[in-house]
Short mmCIF file of C-alpha atoms in Angstrom, two decimals:
data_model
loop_
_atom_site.label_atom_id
_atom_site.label_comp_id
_atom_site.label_asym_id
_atom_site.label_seq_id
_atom_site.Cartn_x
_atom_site.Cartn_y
_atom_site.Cartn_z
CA UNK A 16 51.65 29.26 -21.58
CA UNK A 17 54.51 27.63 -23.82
CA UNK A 18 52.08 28.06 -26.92
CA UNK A 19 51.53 31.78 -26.02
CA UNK A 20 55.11 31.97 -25.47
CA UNK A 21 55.63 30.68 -29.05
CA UNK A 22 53.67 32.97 -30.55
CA UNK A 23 54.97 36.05 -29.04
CA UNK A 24 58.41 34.85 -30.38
CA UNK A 25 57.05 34.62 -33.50
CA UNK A 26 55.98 38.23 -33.53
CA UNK A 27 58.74 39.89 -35.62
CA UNK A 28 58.93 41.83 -39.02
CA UNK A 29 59.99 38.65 -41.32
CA UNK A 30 57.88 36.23 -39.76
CA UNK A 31 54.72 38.82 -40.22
CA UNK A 32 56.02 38.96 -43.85
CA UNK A 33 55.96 35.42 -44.51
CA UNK A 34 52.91 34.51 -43.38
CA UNK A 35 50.93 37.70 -45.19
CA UNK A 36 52.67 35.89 -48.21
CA UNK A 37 51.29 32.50 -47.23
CA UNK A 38 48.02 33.91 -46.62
CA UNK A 39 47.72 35.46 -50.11
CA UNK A 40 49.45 33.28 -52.10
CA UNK A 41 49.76 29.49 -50.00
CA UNK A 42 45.97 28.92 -49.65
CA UNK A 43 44.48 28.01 -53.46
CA UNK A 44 44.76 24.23 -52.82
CA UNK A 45 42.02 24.18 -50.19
CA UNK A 46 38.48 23.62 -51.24
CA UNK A 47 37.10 27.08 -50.11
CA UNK A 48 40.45 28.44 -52.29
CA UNK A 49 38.43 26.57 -55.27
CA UNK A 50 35.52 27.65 -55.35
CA UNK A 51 34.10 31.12 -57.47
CA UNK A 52 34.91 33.81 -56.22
CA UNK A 53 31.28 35.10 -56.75
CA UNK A 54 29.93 32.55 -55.04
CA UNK A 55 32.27 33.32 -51.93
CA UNK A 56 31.05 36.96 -52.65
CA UNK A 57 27.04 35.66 -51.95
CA UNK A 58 28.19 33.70 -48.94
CA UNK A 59 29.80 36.01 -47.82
CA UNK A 60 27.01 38.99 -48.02
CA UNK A 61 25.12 36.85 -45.55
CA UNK A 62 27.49 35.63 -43.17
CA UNK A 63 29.36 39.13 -42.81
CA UNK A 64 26.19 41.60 -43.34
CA UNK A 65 22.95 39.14 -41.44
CA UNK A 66 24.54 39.28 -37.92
CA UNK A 67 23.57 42.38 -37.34
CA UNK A 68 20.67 41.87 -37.22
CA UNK A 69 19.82 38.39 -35.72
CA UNK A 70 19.61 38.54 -32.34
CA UNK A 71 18.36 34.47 -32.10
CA UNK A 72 21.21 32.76 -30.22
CA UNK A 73 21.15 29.40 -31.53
CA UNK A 74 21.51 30.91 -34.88
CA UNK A 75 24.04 33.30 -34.30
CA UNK A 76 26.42 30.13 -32.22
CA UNK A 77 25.17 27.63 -35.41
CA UNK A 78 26.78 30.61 -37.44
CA UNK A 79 29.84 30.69 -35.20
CA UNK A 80 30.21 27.03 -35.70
CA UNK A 81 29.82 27.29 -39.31
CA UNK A 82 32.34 30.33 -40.03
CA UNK A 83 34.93 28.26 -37.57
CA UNK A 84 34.56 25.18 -39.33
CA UNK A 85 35.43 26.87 -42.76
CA UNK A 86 37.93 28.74 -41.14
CA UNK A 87 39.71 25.51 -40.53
CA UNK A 88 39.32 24.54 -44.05
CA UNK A 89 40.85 27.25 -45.30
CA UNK A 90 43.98 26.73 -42.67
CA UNK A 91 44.50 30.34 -42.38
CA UNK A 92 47.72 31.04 -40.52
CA UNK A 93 47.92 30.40 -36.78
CA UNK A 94 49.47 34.05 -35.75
CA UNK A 95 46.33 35.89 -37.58
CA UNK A 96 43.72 33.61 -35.50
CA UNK A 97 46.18 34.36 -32.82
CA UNK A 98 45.78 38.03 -33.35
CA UNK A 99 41.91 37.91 -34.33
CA UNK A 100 41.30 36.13 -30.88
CA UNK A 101 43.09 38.60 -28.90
CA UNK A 102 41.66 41.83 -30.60
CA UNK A 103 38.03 40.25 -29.82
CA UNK A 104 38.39 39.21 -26.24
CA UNK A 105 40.48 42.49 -25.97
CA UNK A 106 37.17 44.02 -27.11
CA UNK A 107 34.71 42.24 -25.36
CA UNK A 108 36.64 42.86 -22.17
CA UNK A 109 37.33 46.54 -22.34
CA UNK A 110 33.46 47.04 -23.09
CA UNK A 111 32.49 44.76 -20.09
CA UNK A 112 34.92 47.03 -17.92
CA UNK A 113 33.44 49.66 -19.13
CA UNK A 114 29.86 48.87 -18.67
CA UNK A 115 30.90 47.91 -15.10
CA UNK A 116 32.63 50.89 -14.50
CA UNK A 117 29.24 53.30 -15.36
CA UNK A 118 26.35 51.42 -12.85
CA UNK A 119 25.90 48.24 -15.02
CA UNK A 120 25.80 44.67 -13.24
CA UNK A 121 26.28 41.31 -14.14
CA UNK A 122 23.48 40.78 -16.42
CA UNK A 123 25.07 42.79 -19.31
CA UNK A 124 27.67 40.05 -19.78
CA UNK A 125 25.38 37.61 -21.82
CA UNK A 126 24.18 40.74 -24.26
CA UNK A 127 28.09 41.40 -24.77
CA UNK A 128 28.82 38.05 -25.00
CA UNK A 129 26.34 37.74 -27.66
CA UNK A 130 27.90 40.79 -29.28
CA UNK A 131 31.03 39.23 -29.22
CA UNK A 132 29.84 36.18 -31.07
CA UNK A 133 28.48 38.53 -34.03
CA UNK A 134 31.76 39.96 -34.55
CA UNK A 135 33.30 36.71 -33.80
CA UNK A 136 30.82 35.29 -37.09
CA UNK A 137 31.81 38.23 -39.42
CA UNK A 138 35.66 38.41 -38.37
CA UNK A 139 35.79 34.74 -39.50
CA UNK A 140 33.63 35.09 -42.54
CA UNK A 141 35.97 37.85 -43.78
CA UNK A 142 39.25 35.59 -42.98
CA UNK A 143 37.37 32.54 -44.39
CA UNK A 144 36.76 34.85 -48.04
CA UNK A 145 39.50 36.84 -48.63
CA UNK A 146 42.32 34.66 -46.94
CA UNK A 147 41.07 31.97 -49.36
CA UNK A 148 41.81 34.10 -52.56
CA UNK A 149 44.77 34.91 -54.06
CA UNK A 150 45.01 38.86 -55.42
CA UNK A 151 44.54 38.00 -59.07
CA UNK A 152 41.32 36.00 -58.17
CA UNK A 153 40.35 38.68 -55.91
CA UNK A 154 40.64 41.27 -58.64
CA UNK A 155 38.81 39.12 -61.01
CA UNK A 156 35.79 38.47 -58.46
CA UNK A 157 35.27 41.61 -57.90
CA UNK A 158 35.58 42.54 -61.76
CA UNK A 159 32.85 40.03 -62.06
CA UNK A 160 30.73 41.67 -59.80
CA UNK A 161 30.57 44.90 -61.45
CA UNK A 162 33.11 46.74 -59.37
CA UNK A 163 35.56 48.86 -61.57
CA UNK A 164 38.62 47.60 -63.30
CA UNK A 165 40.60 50.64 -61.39
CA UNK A 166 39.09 49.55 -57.95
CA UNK A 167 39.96 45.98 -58.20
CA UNK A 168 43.55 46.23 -59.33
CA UNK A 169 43.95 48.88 -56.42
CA UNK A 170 43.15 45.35 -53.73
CA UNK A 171 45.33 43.45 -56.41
CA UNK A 172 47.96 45.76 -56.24
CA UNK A 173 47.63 46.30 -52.38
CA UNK A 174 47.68 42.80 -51.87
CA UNK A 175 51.24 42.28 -53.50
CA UNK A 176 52.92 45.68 -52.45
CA UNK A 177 51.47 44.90 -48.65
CA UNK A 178 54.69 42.63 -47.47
CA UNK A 179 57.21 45.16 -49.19
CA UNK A 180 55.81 47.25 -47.29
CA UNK A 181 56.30 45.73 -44.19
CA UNK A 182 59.73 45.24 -44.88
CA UNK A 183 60.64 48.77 -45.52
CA UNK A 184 58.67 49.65 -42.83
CA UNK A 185 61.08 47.59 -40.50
CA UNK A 186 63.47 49.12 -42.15
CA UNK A 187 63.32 52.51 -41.37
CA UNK A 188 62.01 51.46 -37.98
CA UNK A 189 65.89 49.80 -37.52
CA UNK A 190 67.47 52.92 -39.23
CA UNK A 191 65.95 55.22 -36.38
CA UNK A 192 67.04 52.71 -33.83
CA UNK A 193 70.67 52.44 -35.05
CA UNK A 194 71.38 56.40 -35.39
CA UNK A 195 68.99 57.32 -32.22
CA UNK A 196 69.80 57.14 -28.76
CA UNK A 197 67.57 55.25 -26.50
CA UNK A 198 66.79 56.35 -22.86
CA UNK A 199 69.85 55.92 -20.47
CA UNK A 200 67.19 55.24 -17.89
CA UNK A 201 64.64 52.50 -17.76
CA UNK A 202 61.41 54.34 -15.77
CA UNK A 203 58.85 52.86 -13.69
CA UNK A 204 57.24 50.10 -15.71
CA UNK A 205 59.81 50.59 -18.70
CA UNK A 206 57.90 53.84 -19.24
CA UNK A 207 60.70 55.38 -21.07
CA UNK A 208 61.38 52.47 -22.86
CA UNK A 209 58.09 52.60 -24.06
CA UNK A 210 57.67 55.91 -25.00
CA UNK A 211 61.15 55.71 -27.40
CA UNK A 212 59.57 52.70 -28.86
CA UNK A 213 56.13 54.80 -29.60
CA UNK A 214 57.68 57.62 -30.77
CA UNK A 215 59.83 56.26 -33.08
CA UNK A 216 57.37 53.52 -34.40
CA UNK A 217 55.24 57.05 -35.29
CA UNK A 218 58.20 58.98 -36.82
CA UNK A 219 58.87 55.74 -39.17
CA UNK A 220 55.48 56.32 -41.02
CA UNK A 221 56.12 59.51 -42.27
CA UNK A 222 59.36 57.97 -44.62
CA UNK A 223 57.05 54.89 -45.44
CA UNK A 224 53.92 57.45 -46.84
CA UNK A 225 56.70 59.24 -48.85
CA UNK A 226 58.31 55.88 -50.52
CA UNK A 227 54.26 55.18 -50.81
CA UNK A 228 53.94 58.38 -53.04
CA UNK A 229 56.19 57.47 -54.70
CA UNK A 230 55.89 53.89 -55.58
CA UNK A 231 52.47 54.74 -56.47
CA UNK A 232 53.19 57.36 -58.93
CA UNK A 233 55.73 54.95 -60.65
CA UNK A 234 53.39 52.27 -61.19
CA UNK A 235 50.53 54.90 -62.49
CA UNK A 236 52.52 56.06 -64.58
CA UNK A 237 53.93 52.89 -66.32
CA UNK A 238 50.65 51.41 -66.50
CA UNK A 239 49.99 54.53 -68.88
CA UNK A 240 52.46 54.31 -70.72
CA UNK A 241 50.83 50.70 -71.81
CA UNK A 242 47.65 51.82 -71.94
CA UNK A 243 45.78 50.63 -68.96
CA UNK A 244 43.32 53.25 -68.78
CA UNK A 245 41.55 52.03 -71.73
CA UNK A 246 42.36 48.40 -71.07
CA UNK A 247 40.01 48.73 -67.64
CA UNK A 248 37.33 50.25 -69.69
CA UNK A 249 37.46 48.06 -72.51
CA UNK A 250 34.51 45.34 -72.52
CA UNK A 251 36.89 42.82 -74.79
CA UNK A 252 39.50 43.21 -72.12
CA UNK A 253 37.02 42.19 -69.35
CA UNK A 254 35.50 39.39 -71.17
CA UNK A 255 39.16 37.43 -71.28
CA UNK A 256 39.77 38.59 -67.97
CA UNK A 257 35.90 37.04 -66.92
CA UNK A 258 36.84 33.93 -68.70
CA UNK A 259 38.38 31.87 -65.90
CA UNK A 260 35.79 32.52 -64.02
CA UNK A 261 33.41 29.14 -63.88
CA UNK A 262 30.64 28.12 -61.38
CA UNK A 263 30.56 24.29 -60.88
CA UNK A 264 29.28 21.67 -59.19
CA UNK A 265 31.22 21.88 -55.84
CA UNK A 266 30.04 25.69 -55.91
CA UNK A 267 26.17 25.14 -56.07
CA UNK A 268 26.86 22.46 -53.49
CA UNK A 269 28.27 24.77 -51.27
CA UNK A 270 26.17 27.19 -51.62
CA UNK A 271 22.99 24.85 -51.41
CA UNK A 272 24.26 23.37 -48.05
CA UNK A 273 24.91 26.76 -46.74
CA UNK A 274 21.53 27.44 -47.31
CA UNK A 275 20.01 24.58 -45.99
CA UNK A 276 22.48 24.92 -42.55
CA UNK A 277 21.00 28.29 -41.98
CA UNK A 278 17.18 27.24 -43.13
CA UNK A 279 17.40 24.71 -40.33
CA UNK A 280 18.49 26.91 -37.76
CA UNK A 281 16.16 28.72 -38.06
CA UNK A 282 13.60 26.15 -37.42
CA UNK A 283 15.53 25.05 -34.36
CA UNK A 284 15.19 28.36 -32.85
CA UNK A 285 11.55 28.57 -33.50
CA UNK A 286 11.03 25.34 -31.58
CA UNK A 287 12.78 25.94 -29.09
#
């Protein structure tokens, strides 16, 4: 209870803020944060594509264990697992309700539990990746990987503009509160309350896409002005961009004992 406590207290606007920026930016002393990005890329394309369509439980559970132990080693923030754990569950649950609610019985838990796990493997596998990468290594992996130089400084640049975001978002959010007028009466269940709160966490989008526009259209238009557009067509360009890019021996070993975990689950599930 006291831990869930803390991280409901934790749940504000700056806090959020800091730890997208520690996510992005605080991770790329961690092995996983070492290793190529394209080689994260082919790990990846297994662990967040195959679950689908493994149904073999002691595969799918040696997966789980697998994605959990790297998400460890990439000691992604506390509030996202937090958050990851909840929206799963949260899942899982409603769907169990549900299934309850139309004529099903007790013997569709262990197919949605098993469904559960799946997302469970890719949800980690994704956090694992792209929580272990910075934006400028992001943008370069997927330069590398034949994705266009327009595409992959769009991530780079959502990346960064992502917590300024968040901050003007608040922003507005506080401007409503402070020249609105909140509901002189509670309701049953703070229903009131709840409703204000709704309505004007809605209303504060529509400033945030405009300031969006706008940012956007500022930074398209000074990249122009240095000549960008040919810069992400230009193969020269690329190649010094490609150039920090370098598979070594930690990355094959990775890779090879990836390979090998999975190889022998398989073989346990046959036995068994």
């Amino acid at each position: 209870m006291d831990y869930a406590k803390n991280m409901i207290d934790k749940l504000n606007v700056e806090q959020m803020k800091i730890e997208l920026m520690n996510t992005a930016y605080a991770n790329d002393q961690t092995f996983i944060a070492k290793l190529d990005p394209r080689i994260l890329f082919i790990w990846y394309g297994f662990f967040g594509i195959a679950p689908w369509f493994i149904d073999e439980q002691v595969v799918l559970l040696g997966m789980l264990l697998a994605t959990i132990i790297t998400t460890v080693m990439t000691k992604v923030s506390r509030l996202i697992l937090f958050i990851l754990i909840l929206g799963i569950l949260g899942q899982g649950g409603y769907m169990f309700i549900a299934t309850l609610f139309f004529g099903g019985n007790i013997t569709v838990l262990l197919p949605l539990i098993m469904l559960t796990v799946k997302l469970a493997v890719i949800s980690l596998a994704s956090i694992t990746v792209f929580c272990s990468m910075s934006p400028e290594k992001l943008s370069v992996g997927l330069l590398s990987i034949g994705v266009p130089g327009q595409v992959s400084f769009s991530i780079s640049y959502g990346y960064r503009m992502l917590p300024l975001l968040l901050e003007e978002y608040n922003h507005v959010f506080m401007s409503y509160r402070l020249r609105g007028k909140a509901p002189d009466k509670k309701g049953f269940l703070y229903w009131r309350i709840t409703y204000y709160f709704i309505r004007l966490a809605v209303l504060s989008f529509y400033p945030l896409l405009l300031s969006v526009a706008k940012r956007a259209r500022t930074t398209v238009e000074a990249l122009e002005t240095k000549g960008s557009k040919n810069a992400f067509k230009n193969p020269v360009v690329k190649k010094l961009k490609l150039q920090t890019l370098k598979i070594g021996r930690s990355d094959y070993g990775f890779l090879t004992i990836s390979i090998v975990y999975i190889i022998s689950l398989y073989i346990v599930a046959f036995q068994l």
